[in-house]
Amino acid sequence: MKLCRDCLHCEVLSRWTIFMGREHSLCFHPESYRSDIVNGKREATPAWIMRAHRCGDDARWFEEKE
């Protein structure tokens, strides 16, 4: 099984921060960036949102960390 935490693009920010039962982590894959509508800066997307809505169950953008 391909887990986001094992992906090159995923960064776990804190193992102690749990949000909705998930570790707080961000996906930094180029397809995951979105623009903040307040300040216009590019932001990474939470990994669980990327996996659920864009990368998918098959983890099509997964690249294993070395």
Tab-separated table of C-alpha atoms in Angstrom:
chain	number	residue	atom	x	y	z
A	1	MET	CA	0.000	0.000	0.000
A	2	LYS	CA	1.300	3.436	-0.925
A	3	LEU	CA	1.059	5.749	2.091
A	4	CYS	CA	1.344	9.520	1.782
A	5	ARG	CA	3.843	9.649	4.650
A	6	ASP	CA	6.210	7.542	2.509
A	7	CYS	CA	5.897	9.869	-0.506
A	8	LEU	CA	8.594	12.313	-1.583
A	9	HIS	CA	6.007	15.105	-1.890
A	10	CYS	CA	4.487	14.702	1.589
A	11	GLU	CA	5.732	16.554	4.653
A	12	VAL	CA	4.360	15.591	8.068
A	13	LEU	CA	4.332	18.846	10.005
A	14	SER	CA	3.740	17.459	13.464
A	15	ARG	CA	3.008	13.990	14.742
A	16	TRP	CA	1.329	15.614	17.760
A	17	THR	CA	-1.142	17.688	15.753
A	18	ILE	CA	-4.168	15.619	14.889
A	19	PHE	CA	-7.002	17.084	12.814
A	20	MET	CA	-10.098	14.983	12.178
A	21	GLY	CA	-8.135	11.867	13.157
A	22	ARG	CA	-5.279	12.562	10.730
A	23	GLU	CA	-1.702	13.699	11.155
A	24	HIS	CA	-1.288	17.222	9.887
A	25	SER	CA	0.685	16.895	6.665
A	26	LEU	CA	0.941	18.761	3.391
A	27	CYS	CA	1.390	17.605	-0.182
A	28	PHE	CA	3.995	19.555	-2.145
A	29	HIS	CA	3.442	17.865	-5.517
A	30	PRO	CA	3.311	20.547	-8.278
A	31	GLU	CA	-0.339	19.630	-8.976
A	32	SER	CA	-1.300	20.240	-5.339
A	33	TYR	CA	-0.587	23.958	-5.125
A	34	ARG	CA	-3.465	26.398	-4.926
A	35	SER	CA	-3.572	30.163	-4.589
A	36	ASP	CA	-4.643	31.751	-1.322
A	37	ILE	CA	-7.540	34.036	-2.235
A	38	VAL	CA	-6.604	36.496	0.514
A	39	ASN	CA	-2.923	37.149	-0.167
A	40	GLY	CA	-2.401	35.494	-3.561
A	41	LYS	CA	0.435	33.242	-2.342
A	42	ARG	CA	0.733	29.645	-3.484
A	43	GLU	CA	-0.016	27.136	-0.752
A	44	ALA	CA	0.377	23.381	-0.515
A	45	THR	CA	-2.766	21.302	-0.005
A	46	PRO	CA	-3.326	19.037	3.019
A	47	ALA	CA	-2.266	15.528	2.040
A	48	TRP	CA	-5.548	13.873	2.986
A	49	ILE	CA	-7.481	16.214	0.692
A	50	MET	CA	-5.096	15.533	-2.191
A	51	ARG	CA	-5.375	11.788	-1.698
A	52	ALA	CA	-9.156	11.855	-1.436
A	53	HIS	CA	-9.872	14.181	-4.355
A	54	ARG	CA	-6.914	14.376	-6.774
A	55	CYS	CA	-4.166	11.774	-6.327
A	56	GLY	CA	-6.697	9.028	-5.617
A	57	ASP	CA	-6.663	5.587	-4.069
A	58	ASP	CA	-4.144	4.438	-6.674
A	59	ALA	CA	-1.728	7.228	-5.559
A	60	ARG	CA	-0.930	8.225	-9.129
A	61	TRP	CA	1.552	10.960	-8.076
A	62	PHE	CA	3.334	8.826	-5.461
A	63	GLU	CA	7.134	8.849	-5.539
A	64	GLU	CA	8.811	6.851	-2.790
A	65	LYS	CA	11.244	8.637	-0.454
A	66	GLU	CA	14.797	7.389	-0.504
